[in-house]
Coordinates of C-alpha atoms (C1' of nucleotides) in Angstrom, one line a residue:
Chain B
X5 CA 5.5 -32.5 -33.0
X6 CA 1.5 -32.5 -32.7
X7 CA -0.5 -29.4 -34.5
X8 CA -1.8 -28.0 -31.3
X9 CA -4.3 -25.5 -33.0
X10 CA -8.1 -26.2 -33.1
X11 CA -8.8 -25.6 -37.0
X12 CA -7.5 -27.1 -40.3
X13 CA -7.7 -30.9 -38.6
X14 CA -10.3 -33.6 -39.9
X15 CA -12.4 -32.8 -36.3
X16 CA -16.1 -32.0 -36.5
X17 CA -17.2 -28.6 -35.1
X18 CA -18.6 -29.8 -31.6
X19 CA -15.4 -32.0 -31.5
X20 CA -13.9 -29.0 -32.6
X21 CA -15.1 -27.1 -29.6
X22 CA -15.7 -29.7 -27.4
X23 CA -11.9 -31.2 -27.1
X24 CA -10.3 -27.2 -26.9
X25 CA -11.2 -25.6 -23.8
X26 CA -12.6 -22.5 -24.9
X27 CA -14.0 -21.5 -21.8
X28 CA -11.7 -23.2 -19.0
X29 CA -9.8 -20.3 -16.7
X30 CA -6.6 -20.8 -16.4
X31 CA -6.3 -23.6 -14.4
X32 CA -9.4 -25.8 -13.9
X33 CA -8.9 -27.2 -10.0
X34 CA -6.8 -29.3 -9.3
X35 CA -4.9 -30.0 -11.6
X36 CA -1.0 -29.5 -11.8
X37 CA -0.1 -25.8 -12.2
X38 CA 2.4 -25.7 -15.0
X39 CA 3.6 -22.1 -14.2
X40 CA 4.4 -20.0 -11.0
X41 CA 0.9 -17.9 -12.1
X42 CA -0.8 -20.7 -12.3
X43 CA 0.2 -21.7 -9.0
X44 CA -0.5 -18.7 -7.1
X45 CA -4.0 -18.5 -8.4
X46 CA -5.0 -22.3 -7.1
X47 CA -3.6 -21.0 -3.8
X48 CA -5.3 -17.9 -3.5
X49 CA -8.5 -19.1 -4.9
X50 CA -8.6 -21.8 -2.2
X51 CA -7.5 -18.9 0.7
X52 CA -10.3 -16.6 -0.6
X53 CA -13.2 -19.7 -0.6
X54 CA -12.3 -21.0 2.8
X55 CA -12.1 -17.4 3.9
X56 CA -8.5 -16.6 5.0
X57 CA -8.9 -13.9 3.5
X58 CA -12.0 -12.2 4.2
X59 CA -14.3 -10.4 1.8
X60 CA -13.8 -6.9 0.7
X61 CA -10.3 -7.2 2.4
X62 CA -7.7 -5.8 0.5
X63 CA -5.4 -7.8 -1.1
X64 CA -2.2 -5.6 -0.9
X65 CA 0.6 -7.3 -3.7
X66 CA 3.6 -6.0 -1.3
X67 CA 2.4 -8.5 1.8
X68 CA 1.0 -11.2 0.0
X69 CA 4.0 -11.7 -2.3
X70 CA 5.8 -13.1 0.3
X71 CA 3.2 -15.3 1.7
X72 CA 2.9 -17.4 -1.5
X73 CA 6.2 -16.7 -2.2
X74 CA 6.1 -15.5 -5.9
X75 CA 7.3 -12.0 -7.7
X76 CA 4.8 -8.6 -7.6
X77 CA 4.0 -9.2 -11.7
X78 CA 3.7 -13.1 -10.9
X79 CA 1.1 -12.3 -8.0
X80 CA -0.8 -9.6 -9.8
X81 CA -1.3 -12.5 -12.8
X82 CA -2.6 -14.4 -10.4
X83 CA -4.9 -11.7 -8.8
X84 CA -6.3 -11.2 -12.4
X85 CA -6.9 -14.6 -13.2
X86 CA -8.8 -14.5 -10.3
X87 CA -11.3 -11.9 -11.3
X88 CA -12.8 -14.0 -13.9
X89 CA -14.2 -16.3 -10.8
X90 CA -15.5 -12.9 -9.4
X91 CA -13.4 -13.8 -6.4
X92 CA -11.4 -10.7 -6.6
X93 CA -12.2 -7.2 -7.9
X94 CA -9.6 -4.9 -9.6
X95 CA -10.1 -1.0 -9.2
X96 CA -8.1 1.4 -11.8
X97 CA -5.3 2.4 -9.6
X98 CA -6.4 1.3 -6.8
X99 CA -5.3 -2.4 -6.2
X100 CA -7.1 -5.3 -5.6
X101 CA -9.6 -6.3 -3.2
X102 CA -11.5 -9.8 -1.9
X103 CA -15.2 -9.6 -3.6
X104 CA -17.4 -8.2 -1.1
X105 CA -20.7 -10.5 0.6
X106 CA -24.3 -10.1 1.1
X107 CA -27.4 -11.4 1.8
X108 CA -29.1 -9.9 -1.5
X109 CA -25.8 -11.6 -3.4
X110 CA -26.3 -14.7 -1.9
X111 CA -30.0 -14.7 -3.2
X112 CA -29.2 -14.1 -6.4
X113 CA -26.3 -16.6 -6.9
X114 CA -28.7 -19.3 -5.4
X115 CA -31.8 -17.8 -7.9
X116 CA -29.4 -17.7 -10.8
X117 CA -28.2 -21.7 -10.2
X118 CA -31.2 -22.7 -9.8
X119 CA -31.7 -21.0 -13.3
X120 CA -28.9 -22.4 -15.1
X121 CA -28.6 -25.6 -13.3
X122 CA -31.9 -26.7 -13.9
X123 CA -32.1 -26.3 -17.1
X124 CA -28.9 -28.5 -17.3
X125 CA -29.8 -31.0 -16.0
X126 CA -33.3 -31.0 -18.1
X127 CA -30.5 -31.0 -20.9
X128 CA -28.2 -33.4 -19.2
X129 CA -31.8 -36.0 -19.1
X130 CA -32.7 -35.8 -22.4
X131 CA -29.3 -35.8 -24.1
X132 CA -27.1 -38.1 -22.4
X133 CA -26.0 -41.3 -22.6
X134 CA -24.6 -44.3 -21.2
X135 CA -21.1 -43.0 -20.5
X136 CA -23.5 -39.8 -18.6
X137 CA -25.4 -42.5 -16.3
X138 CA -22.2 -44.1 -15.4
X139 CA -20.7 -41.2 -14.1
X140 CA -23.9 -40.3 -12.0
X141 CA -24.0 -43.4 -10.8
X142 CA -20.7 -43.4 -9.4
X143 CA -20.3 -39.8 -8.2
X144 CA -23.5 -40.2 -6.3
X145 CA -22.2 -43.9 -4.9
X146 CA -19.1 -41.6 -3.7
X147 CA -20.9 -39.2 -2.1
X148 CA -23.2 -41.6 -0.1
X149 CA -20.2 -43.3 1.1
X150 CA -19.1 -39.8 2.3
X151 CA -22.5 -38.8 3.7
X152 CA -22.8 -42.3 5.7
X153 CA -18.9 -41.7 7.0
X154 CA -20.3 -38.2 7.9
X155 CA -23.4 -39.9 10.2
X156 CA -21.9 -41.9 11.5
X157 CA -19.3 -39.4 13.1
X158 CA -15.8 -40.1 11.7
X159 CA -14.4 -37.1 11.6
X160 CA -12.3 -35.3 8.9
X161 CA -14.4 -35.6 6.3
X162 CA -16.0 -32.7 5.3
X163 CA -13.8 -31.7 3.8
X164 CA -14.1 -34.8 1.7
X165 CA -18.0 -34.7 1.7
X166 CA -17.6 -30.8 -0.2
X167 CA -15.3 -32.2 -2.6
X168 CA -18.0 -35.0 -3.6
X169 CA -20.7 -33.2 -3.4
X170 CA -19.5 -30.9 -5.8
X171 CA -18.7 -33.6 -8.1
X172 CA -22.3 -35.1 -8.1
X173 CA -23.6 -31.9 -8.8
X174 CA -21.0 -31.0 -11.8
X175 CA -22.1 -35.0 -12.7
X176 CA -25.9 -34.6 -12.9
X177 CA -25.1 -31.2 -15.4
X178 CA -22.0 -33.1 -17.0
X179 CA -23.9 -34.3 -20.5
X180 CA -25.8 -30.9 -21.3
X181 CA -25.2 -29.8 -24.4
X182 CA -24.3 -26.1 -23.2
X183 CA -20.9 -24.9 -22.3
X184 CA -21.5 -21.7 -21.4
X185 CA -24.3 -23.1 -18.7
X186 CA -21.5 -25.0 -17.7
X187 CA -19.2 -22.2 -17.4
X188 CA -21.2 -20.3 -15.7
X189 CA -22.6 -23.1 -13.2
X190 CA -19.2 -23.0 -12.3
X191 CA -18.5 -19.9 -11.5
X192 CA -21.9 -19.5 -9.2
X193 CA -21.1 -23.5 -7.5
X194 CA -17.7 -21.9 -5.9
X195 CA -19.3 -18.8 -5.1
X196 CA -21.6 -20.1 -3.1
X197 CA -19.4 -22.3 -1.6
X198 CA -17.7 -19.4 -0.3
X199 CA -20.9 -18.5 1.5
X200 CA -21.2 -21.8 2.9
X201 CA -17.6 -22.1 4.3
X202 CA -17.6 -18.3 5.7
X203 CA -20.8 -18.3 7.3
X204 CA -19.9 -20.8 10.0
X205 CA -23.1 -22.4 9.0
X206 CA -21.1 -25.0 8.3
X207 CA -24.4 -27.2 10.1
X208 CA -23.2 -30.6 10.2
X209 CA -24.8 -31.4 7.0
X210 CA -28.6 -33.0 8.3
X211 CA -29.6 -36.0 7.6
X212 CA -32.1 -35.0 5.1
X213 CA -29.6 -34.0 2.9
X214 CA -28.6 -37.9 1.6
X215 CA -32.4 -38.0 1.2
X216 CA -32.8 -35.6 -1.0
X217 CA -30.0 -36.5 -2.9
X218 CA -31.1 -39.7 -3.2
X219 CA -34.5 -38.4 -4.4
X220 CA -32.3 -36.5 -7.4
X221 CA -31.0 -39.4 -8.0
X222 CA -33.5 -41.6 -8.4
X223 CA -35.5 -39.0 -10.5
X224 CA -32.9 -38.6 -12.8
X225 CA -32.0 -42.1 -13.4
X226 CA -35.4 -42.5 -13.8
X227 CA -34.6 -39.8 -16.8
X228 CA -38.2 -37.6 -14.9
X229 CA -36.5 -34.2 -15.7
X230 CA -39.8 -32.7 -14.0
X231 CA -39.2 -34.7 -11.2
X232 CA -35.6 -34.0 -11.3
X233 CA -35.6 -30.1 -11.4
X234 CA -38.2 -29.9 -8.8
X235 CA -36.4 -31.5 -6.4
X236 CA -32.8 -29.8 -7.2
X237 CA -34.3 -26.2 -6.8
X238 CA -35.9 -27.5 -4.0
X239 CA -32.3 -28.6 -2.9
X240 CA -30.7 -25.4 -3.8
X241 CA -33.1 -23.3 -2.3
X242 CA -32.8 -24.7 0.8
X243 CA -29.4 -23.4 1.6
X244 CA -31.0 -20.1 1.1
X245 CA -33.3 -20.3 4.0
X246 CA -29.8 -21.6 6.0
X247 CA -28.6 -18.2 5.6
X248 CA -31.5 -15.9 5.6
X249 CA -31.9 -17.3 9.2
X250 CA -28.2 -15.5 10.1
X251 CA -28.2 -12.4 12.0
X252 CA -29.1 -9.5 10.2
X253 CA -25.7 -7.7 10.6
X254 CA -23.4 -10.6 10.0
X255 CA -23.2 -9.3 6.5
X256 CA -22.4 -5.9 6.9
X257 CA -19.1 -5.1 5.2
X258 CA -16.0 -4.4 7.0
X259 CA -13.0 -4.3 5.0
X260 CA -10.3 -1.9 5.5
X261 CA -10.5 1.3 4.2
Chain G
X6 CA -2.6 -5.1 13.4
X7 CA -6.0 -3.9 12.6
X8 CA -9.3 -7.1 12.4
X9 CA -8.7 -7.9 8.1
X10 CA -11.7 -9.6 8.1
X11 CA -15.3 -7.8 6.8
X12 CA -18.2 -7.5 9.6
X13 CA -18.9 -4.8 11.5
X14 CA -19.4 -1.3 10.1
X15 CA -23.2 -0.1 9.3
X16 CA -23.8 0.1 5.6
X17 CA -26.7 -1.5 4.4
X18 CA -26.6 -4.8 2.8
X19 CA -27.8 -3.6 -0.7
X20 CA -25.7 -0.4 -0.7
X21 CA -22.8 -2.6 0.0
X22 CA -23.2 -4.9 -2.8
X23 CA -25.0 -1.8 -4.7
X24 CA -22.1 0.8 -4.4
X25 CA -19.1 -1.2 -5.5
X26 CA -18.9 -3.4 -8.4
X27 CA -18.5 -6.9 -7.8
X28 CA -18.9 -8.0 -11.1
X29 CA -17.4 -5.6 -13.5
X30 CA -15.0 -5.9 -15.4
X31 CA -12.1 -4.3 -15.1
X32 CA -13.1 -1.5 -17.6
X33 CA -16.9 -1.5 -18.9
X34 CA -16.9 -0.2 -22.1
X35 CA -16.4 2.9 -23.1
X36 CA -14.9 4.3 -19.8
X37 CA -12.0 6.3 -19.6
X38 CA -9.2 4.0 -18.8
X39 CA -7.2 4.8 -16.0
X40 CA -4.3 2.7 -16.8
X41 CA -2.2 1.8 -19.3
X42 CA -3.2 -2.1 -18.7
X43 CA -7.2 -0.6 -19.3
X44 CA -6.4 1.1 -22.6
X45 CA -4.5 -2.1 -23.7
X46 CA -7.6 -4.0 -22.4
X47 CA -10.0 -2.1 -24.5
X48 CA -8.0 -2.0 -27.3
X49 CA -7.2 -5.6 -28.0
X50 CA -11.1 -6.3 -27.2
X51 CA -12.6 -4.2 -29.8
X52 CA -9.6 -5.8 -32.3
X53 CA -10.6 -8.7 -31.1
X54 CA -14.1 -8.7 -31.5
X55 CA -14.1 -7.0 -35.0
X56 CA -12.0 -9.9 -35.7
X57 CA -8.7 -7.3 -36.4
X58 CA -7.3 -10.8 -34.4
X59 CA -8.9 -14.0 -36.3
X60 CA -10.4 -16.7 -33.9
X61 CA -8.0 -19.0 -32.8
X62 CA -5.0 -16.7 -33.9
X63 CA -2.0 -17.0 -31.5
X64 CA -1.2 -13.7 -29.6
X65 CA 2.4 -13.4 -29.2
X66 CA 3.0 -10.8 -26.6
X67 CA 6.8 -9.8 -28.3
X68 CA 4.7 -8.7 -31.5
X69 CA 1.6 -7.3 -30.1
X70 CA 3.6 -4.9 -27.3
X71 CA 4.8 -3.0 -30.1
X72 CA 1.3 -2.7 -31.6
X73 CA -0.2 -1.6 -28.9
X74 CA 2.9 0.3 -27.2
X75 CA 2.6 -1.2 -23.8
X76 CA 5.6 -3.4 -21.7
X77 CA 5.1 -6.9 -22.0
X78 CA 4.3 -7.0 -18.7
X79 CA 1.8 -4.9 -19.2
X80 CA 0.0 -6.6 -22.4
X81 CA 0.3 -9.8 -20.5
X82 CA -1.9 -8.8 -17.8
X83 CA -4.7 -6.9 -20.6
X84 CA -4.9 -10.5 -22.3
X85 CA -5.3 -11.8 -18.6
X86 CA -8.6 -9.3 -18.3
X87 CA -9.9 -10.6 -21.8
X88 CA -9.7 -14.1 -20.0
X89 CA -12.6 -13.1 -18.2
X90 CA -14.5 -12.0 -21.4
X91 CA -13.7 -15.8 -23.0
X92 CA -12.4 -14.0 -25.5
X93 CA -8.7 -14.9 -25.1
X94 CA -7.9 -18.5 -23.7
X95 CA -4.0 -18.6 -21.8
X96 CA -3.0 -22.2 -21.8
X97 CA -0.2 -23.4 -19.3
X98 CA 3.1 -22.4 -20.7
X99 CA 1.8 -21.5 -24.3
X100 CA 0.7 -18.4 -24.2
X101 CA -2.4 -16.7 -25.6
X102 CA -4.8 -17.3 -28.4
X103 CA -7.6 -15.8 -29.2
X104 CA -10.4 -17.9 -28.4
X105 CA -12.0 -20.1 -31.5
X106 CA -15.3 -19.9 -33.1
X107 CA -17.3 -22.8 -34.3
X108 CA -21.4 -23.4 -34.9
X109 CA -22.2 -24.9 -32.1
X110 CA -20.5 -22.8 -30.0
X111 CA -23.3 -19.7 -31.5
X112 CA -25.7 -22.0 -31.4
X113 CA -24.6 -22.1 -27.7
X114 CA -24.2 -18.9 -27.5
X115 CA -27.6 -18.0 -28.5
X116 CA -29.7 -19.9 -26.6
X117 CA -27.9 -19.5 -23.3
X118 CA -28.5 -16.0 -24.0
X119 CA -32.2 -16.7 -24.8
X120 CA -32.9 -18.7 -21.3
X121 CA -30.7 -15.6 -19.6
X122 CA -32.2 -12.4 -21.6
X123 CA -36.1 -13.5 -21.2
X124 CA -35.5 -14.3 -16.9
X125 CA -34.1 -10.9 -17.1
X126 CA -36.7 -9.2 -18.9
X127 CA -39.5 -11.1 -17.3
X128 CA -38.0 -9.7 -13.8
X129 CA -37.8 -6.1 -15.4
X130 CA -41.2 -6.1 -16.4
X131 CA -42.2 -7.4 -12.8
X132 CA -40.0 -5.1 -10.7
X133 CA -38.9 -2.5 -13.2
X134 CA -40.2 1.4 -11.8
X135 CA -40.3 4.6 -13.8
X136 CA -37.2 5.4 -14.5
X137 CA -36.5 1.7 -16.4
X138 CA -39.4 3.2 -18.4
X139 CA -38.0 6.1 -18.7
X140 CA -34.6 4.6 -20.0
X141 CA -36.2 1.7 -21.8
X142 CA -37.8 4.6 -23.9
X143 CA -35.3 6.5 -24.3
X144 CA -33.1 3.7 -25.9
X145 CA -35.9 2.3 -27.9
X146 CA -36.0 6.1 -29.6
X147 CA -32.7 6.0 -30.0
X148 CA -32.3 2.6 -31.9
X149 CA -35.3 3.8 -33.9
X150 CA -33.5 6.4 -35.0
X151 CA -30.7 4.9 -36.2
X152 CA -32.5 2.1 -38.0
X153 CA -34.6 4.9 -39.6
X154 CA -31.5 6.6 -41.1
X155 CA -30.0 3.1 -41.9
X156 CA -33.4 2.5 -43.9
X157 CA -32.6 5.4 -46.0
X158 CA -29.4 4.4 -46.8
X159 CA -27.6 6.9 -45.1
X160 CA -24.1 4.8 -44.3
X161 CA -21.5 5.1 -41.7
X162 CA -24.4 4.4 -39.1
X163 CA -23.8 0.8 -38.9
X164 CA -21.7 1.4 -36.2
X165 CA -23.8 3.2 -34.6
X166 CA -26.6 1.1 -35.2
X167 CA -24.7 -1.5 -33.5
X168 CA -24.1 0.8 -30.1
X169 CA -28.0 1.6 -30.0
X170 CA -28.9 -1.7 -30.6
X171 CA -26.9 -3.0 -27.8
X172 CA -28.0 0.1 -25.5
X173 CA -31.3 -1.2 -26.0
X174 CA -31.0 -4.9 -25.0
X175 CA -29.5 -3.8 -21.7
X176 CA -32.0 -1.2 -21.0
X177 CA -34.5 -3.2 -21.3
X178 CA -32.9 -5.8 -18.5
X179 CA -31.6 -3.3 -16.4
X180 CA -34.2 -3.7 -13.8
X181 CA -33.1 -6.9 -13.6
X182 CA -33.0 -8.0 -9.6
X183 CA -30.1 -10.2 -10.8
X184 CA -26.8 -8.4 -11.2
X185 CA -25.3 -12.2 -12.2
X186 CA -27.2 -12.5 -14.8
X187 CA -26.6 -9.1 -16.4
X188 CA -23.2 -10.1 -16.0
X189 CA -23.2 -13.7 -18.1
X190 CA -25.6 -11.7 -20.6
X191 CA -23.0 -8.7 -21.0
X192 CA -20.5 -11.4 -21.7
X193 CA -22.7 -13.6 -23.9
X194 CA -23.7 -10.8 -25.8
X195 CA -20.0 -9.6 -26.5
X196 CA -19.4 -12.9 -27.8
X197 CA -22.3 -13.3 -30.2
X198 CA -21.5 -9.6 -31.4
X199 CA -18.2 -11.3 -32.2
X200 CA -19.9 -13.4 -34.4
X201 CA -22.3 -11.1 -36.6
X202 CA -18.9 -8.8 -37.2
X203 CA -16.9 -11.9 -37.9
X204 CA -19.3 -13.8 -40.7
X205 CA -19.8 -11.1 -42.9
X206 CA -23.4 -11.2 -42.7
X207 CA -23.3 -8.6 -41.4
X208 CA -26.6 -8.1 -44.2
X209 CA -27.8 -4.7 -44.3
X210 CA -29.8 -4.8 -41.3
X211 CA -33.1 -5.8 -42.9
X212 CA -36.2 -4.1 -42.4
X213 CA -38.6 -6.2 -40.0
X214 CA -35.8 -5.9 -37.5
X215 CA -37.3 -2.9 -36.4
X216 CA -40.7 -4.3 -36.3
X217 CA -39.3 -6.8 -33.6
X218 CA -38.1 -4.0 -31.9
X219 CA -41.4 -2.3 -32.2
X220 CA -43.0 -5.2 -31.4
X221 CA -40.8 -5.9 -27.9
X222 CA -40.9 -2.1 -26.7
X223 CA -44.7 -2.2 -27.0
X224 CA -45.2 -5.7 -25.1
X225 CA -42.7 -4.9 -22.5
X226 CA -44.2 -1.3 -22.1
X227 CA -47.5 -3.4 -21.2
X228 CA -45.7 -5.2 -19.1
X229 CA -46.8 -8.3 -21.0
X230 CA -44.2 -10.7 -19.7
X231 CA -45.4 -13.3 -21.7
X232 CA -45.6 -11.9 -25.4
X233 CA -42.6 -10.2 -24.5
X234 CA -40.3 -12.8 -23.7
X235 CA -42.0 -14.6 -26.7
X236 CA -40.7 -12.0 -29.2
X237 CA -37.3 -11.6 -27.5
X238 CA -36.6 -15.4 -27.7
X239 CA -37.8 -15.3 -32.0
X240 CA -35.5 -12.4 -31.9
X241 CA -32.9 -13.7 -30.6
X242 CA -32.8 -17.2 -32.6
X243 CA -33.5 -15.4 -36.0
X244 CA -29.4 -14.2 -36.1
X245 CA -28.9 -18.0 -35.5
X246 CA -30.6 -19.2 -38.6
X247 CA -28.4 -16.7 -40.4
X248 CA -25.2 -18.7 -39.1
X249 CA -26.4 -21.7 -39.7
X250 CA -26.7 -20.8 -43.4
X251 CA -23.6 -19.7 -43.3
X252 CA -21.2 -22.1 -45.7
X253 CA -19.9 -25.3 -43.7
X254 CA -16.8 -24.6 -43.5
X255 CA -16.7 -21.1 -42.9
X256 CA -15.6 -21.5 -39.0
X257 CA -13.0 -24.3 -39.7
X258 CA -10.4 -22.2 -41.1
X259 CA -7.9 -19.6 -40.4
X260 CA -5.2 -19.1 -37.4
X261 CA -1.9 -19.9 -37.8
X262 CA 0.0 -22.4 -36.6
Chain A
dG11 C1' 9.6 -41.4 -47.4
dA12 C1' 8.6 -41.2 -42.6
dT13 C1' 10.0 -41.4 -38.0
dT14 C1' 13.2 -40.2 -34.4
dG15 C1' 16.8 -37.4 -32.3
dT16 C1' 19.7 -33.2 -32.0
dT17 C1' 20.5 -28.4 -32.3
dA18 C1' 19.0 -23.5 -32.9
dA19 C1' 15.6 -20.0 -32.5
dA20 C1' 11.7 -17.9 -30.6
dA21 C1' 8.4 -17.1 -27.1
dT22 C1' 6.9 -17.4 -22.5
dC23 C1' 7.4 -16.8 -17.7
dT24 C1' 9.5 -14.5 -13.9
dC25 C1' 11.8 -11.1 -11.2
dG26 C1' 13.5 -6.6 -9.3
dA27 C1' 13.7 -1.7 -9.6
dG28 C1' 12.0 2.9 -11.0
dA29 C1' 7.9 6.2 -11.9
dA30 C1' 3.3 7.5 -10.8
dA31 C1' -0.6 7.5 -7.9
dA32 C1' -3.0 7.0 -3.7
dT33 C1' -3.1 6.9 1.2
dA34 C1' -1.6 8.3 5.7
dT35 C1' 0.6 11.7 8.6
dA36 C1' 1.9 16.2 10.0
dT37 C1' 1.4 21.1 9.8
dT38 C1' -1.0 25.3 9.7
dG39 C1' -4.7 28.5 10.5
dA40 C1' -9.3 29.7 12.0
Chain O
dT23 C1' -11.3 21.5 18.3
dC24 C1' -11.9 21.2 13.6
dA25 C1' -10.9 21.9 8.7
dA26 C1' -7.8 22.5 5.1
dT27 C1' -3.3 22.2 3.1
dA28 C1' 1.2 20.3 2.7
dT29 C1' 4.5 16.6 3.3
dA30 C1' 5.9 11.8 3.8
dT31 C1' 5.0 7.1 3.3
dT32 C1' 3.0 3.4 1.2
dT33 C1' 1.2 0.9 -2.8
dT34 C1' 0.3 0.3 -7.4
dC35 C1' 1.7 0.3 -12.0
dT36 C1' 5.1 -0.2 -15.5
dC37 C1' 9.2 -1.6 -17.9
dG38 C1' 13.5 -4.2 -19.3
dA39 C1' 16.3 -8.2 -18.9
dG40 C1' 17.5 -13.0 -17.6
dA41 C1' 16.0 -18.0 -17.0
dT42 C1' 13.1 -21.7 -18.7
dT43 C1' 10.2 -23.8 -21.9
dT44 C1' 8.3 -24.5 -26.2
dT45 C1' 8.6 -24.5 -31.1
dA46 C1' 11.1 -24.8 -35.4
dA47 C1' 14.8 -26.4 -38.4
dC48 C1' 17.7 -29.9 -39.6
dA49 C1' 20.2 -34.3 -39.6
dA50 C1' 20.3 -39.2 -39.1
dT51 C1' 18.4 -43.7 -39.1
dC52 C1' 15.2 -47.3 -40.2

DNA sequence: GATTGTTAAAATCTCGAGAAAATATATTGA
DNA sequence: TCAATATATTTTCTCGAGATTTTAACAATC
């Protein structure tokens, strides 16, 4: 049997922290859920993004229990676990309920990544390595291929091109030296993806967008972390303007009682 | 069936995001808790930060129940909530440990707080009206008071010392436009509080700290964004030097098996 | 002595049902 | 008709117990 505790061992400190995952939720994506929770949450989490479950709705434990097919305690776990992603907010004895939406929220998720997601990558440029460029290199090679399948009409892949996109930006960021950035980068990336898949601004992804990731590419190869963080907050920004441009009462809550 | 999904009534956009709290936790502080899975909450994170529960320390749920007189049910879902406050990590079908502590992770710590606290304060001091003033003073009395009494060595003010101090930090970002970053600094802040109980140094407060404070009421009272931000960041990284003379192998140690 | 395999103990995960609270509905009175 | 109160229904919260998995203890083999 292995020690499976972080101390007492030969390890460093920052292999110390670095191999436990001190600041992982539960289940990190998509990865295998090893318990019933677990497998709820991924489910949910994915229903709540994409929308199926719209914000501010109420997420009664009686319904949904049968819909994913788990016990009342086994769902609520899963409810919780999903209040650390913000995705979900518990009230004292008043159930749960889908995190609401709004314009002035949307702004400050997008102000707050460019924040922490510049200053990342400024680490990510001046601190990482061979092993770093690599995995740029072929997260952004991924992505093209995706973006090109995407122009030239083949259908289906959207789907695919979110998923890539996603990792090239987690890539770029993947060598800073800060966790917690990390962590929260995280948290912010799949909150505005809700915003983009709920808002049916779901534009079909313009052309410009391979050339600006090619320019953030190039710029950060090029290890110009000026460069580089001008043109991601550029990048980030721009989805801003996307959904500044929506009608003024698309927001507006809703939700049931 | 009624529409589940959220457009259509005619709150504002800020008041909807405003009124309800998308990003607390499930029990801020020193609320009353309205449920039993709130008190259990609260509980196990002030054990937890004044390191009642060591870093690292597994958290068996038969054991702690008792303790803390709650179902298991129920204690499972308060060490679910301390998941969002990093300071319990749930791994797969292993159960709970409270999460570990190492250098780098302070170090990380800190100056993710640094890069979060001074965009805060810098957006206080640019939007903040005259009722931040008003409560900027107010805590900055406050604090003063306690560090006053602390001077003359009257004891069993730490703690509150500790309260004040922390009332102050917020109060000065609490005209912060960005309710995410409040957020990641609340939880930042818990952590590295974590720390300063956890190494003893918890030295007796030393005296220039409240010429820093002085120093960072009077610049942000001028609304000098600049000098202000510059003495938050010094005051911020001087609790890091402390760690870091801490003795090397202070954070490997401890939890059991 | 160290590794591997087997068995026993402990802990986690999961569910269903009862108690408490909140929400919806009905009743009453102006 | 509307407001206020009382009743009924729904939903959340809580607990205890069974099934599964992990962990510990021990024996056997190289």
């Amino acid at each position: 049997m292995r020690k499976s505790y972080p101390f007492g061992s030969r390890a460093t400190m920052s292999e110390t922290v670095l191999s436990q995952a001190a600041l992982n939720q539960a289940t990190d994506s998509h990865e295998e859920p090893k318990t019933l929770v677990e497998g709820a949450y991924q489910r949910l989490r994915r229903d709540i993004i994409e929308g199926v479950h719209a914000p501010g709705e109420k997420l009664r434990v009686e319904h949904l229990k049968e819909h994913y097919d788990v016990g009342a305690g086994t769902l609520r776990e899963a409810l919780l676990l999903l209040v650390t992603d913000a995705l979900v907010v518990a009230q004292g004895q008043r159930g749960f309920r889908v995190a609401p939406i709004s314009i002035a929220d949307f702004e400050d998720i997008t102000r707050t990544r460019v924040l922490l997601e510049t200053e990342a990558l400024r680490q990510s440029i001046a601190s990482g390595g061979e092993d770093w460029e690599a995995a740029v290199v072929a997260a952004f090679h991924r992505l093209s291929r995706a973006e090109q399948r995407l122009a030239d009409h083949d259908v289906g892949t959207t789907e695919e091109w979110e998923s890539r996109n996603r990792a090239f930006h987690e890539a770029l960021i993947s060598a800073s030296s800060s966790r917690w950035i990390r962590h929260f980068q995280h948290i912010l990336y799949q909150q505005s993806e809700r915003y983009r898949r709920i808002s049916l601004f779901r534009q079909p992804i313009a052309r410009d967008i391979h050339a600006e990731h090619q320019a953030l590419f190039e710029a950060t190869m090029a290890r110009d972390a000026t460069r580089a963080t001008s043109i991601l907050t550029e990048h980030i920004l721009r989805t801003l303007d996307a959904v500044k441009r929506m009608p003024a009462d698309f927001f507006t809550s809703k939700s049931k009682r």
